[in-house]
GROMACS .gro file of C-alpha atoms in nm:
model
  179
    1UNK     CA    1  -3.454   1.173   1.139
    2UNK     CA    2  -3.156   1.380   0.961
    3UNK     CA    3  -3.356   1.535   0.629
    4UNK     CA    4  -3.022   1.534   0.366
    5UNK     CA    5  -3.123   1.710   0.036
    6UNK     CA    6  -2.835   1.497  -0.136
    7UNK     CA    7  -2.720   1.161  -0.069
    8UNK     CA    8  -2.368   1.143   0.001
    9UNK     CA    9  -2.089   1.059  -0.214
   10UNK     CA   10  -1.730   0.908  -0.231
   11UNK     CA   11  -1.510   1.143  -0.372
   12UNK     CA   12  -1.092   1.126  -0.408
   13UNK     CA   13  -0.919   1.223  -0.058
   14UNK     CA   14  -0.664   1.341  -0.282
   15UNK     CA   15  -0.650   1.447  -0.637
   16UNK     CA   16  -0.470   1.199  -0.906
   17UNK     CA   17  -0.142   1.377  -0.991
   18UNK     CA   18   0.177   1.237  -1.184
   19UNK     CA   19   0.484   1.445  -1.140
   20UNK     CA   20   0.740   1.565  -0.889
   21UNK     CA   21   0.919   1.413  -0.590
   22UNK     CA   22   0.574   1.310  -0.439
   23UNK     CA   23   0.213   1.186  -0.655
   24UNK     CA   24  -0.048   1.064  -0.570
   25UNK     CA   25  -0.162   0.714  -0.724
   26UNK     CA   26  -0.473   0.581  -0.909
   27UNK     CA   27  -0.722   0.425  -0.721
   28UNK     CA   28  -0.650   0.041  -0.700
   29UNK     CA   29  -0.803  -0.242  -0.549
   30UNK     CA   30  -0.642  -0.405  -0.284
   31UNK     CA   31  -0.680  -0.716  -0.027
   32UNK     CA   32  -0.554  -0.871   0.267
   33UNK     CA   33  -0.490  -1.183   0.279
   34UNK     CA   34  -0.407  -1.401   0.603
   35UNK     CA   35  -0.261  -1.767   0.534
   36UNK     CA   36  -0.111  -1.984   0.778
   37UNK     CA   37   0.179  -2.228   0.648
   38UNK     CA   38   0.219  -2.153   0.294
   39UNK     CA   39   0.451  -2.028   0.033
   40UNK     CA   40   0.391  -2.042  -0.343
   41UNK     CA   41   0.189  -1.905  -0.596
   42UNK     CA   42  -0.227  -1.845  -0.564
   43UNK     CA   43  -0.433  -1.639  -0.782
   44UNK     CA   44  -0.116  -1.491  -0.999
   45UNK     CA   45   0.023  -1.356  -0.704
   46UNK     CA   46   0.388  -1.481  -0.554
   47UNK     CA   47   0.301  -1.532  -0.179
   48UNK     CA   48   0.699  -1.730  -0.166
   49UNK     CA   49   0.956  -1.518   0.026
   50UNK     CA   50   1.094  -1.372   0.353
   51UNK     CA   51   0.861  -1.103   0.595
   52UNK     CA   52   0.938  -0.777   0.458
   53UNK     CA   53   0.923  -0.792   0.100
   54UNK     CA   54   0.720  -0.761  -0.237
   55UNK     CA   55   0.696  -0.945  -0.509
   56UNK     CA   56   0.596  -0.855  -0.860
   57UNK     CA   57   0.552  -0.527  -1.015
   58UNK     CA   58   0.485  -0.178  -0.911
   59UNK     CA   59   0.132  -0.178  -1.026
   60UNK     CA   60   0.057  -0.568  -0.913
   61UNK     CA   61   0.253  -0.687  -0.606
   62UNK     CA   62   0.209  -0.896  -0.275
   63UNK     CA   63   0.375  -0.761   0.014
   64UNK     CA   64   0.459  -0.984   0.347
   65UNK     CA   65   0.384  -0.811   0.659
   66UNK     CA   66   0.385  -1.067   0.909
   67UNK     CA   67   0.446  -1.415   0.903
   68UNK     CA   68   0.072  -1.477   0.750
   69UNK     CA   69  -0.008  -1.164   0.653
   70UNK     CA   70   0.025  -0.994   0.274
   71UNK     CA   71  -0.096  -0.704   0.164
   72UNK     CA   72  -0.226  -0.772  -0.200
   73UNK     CA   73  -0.236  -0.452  -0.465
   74UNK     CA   74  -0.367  -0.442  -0.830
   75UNK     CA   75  -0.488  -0.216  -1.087
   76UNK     CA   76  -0.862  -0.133  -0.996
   77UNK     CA   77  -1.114  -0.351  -1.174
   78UNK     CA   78  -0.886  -0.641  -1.161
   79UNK     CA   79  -1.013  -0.744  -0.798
   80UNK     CA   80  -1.317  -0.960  -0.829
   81UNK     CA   81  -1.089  -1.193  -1.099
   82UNK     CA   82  -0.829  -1.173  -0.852
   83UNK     CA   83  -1.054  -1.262  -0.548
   84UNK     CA   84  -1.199  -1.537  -0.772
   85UNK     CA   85  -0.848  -1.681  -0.852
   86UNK     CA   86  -0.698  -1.659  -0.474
   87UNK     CA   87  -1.028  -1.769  -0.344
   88UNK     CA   88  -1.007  -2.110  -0.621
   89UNK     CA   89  -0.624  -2.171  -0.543
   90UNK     CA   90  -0.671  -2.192  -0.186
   91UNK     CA   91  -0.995  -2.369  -0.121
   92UNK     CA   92  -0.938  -2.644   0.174
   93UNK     CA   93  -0.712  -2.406   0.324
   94UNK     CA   94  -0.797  -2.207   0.648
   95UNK     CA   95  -0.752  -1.812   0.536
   96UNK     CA   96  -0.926  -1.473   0.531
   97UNK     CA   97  -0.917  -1.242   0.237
   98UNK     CA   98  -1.060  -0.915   0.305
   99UNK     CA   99  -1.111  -0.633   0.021
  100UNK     CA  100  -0.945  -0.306   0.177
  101UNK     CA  101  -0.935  -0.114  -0.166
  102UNK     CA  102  -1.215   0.152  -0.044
  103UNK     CA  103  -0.957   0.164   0.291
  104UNK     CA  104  -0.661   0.276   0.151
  105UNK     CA  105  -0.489   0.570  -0.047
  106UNK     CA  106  -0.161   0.472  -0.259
  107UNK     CA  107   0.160   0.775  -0.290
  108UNK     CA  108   0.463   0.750  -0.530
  109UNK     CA  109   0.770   0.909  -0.400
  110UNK     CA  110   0.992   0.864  -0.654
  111UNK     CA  111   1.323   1.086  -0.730
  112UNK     CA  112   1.704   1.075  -0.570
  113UNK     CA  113   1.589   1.227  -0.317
  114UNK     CA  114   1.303   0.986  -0.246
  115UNK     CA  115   1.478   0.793   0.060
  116UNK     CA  116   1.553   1.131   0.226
  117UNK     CA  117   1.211   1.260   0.218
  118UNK     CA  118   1.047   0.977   0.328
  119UNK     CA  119   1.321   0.958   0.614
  120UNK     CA  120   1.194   1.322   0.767
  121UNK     CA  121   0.924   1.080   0.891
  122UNK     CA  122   1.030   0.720   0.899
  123UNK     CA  123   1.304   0.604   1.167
  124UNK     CA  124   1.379   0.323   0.953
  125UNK     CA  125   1.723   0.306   0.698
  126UNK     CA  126   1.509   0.322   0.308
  127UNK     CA  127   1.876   0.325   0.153
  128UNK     CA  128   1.936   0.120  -0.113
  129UNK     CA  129   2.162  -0.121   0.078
  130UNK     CA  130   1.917  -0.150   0.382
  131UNK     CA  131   1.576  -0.120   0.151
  132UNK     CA  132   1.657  -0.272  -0.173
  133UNK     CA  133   1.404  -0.351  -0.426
  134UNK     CA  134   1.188  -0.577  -0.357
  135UNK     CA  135   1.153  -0.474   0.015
  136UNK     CA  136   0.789  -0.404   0.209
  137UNK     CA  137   0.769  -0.276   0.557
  138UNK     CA  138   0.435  -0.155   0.789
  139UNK     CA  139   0.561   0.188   1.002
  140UNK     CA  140   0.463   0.528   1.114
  141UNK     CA  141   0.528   0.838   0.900
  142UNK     CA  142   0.503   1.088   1.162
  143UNK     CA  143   0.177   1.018   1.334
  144UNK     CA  144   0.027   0.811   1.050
  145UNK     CA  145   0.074   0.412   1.077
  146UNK     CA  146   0.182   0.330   0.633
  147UNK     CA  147   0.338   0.050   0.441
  148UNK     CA  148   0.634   0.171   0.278
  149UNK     CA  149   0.698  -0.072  -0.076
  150UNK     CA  150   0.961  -0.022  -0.313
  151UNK     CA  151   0.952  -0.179  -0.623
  152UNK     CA  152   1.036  -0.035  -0.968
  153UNK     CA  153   1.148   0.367  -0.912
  154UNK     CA  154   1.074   0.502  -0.572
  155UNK     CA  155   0.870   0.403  -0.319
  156UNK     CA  156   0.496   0.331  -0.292
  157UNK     CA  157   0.368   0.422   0.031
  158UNK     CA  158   0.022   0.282   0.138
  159UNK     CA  159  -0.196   0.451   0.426
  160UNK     CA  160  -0.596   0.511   0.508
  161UNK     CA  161  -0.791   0.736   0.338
  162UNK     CA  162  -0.865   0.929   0.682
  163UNK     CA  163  -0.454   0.973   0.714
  164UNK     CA  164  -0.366   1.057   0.328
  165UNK     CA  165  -0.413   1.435   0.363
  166UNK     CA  166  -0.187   1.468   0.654
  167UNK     CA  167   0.041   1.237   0.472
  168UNK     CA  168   0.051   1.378   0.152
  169UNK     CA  169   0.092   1.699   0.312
  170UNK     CA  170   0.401   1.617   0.534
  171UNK     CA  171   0.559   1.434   0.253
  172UNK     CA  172   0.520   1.748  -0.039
  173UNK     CA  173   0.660   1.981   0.250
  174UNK     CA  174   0.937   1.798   0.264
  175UNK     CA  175   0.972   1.736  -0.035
  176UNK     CA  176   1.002   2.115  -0.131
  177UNK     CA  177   1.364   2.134   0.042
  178UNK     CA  178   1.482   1.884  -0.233
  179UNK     CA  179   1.272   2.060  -0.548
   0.00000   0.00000   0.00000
């Protein structure tokens, strides 16, 4: 057996910053929810609308993936009341609602140049007439497979812990040409 002198910790992939094109966000806790045949309100989250978009604010939002998928965010701490509340609003229904906060890594890119940077990696139109607010997407930046959200200014992107350095890197190198 491995003798380790310390036990491991979880540390930040990437440090907490505020300012400039791209930031990284505060930890959060976030689920995934998969729900068959509804559309409403559960747990204080909207879960109404069409695939591809977010409801609610930048901090506390449900994003459709996939016909019954959503990718649930909220400020960390808030998730076992939230788990409580979904789990209470839908009991007798079939779903699955998995706690991914650990998973995932959250990135602002905010700015009027926010689109363009994020398009050095995404094939997809973010403009404002083809992305408007409100609007939630799962694609590749580069290499790296992300959720791209946009609600209030800029864009939240979403990706794994194990991809946030390469993503935060590609992003704030691009994001240099517009500094």
């Amino acid at each position: 057996m491995l003798d380790t002198p310390k036990a491991a910790r979880r540390t930040p992939v990437l440090p907490v910053g505020k300012g400039g094109i791209v930031s990284t966000l505060p930890p959060a806790d976030r689920f995934v929810l998969r729900l068959k045949g509804f559309s409403g309100t559960a747990g204080g989250f909207d879960l109404s609308g069409a695939l591809n978009t977010a409801h609610g604010t930048a901090e506390r939002f449900a994003a459709r993936l996939g016909p019954d998928e959503w990718l649930l965010v909220l400020p960390e701490g808030e998730g076992a009341a939230a788990q409580a509340a979904l789990e209470a609003a839908l009991a007798g229904r079939f779903f699955s609602l998995v706690a991914v906060g650990h998973r995932n890594v959250g990135i602002a890119v905010t700015g009027p140049h926010a689109a363009d940077v994020l398009n050095a990696g995404i094939a997809l139109d973010l403009s404002d007439a083809a992305f408007p607010q409100g609007s939630a997407t799962r694609t590749l930046l580069g290499k790296a497979d992300v959720v791209v959200v946009r609600l209030g200014s800029g864009f939240r992107v979403e990706c794994w812990r194990s991809f946030a350095p390469y993503v935060s890197g590609f992003l704030t190198e691009v994001a240099q040409e517009f500094a």
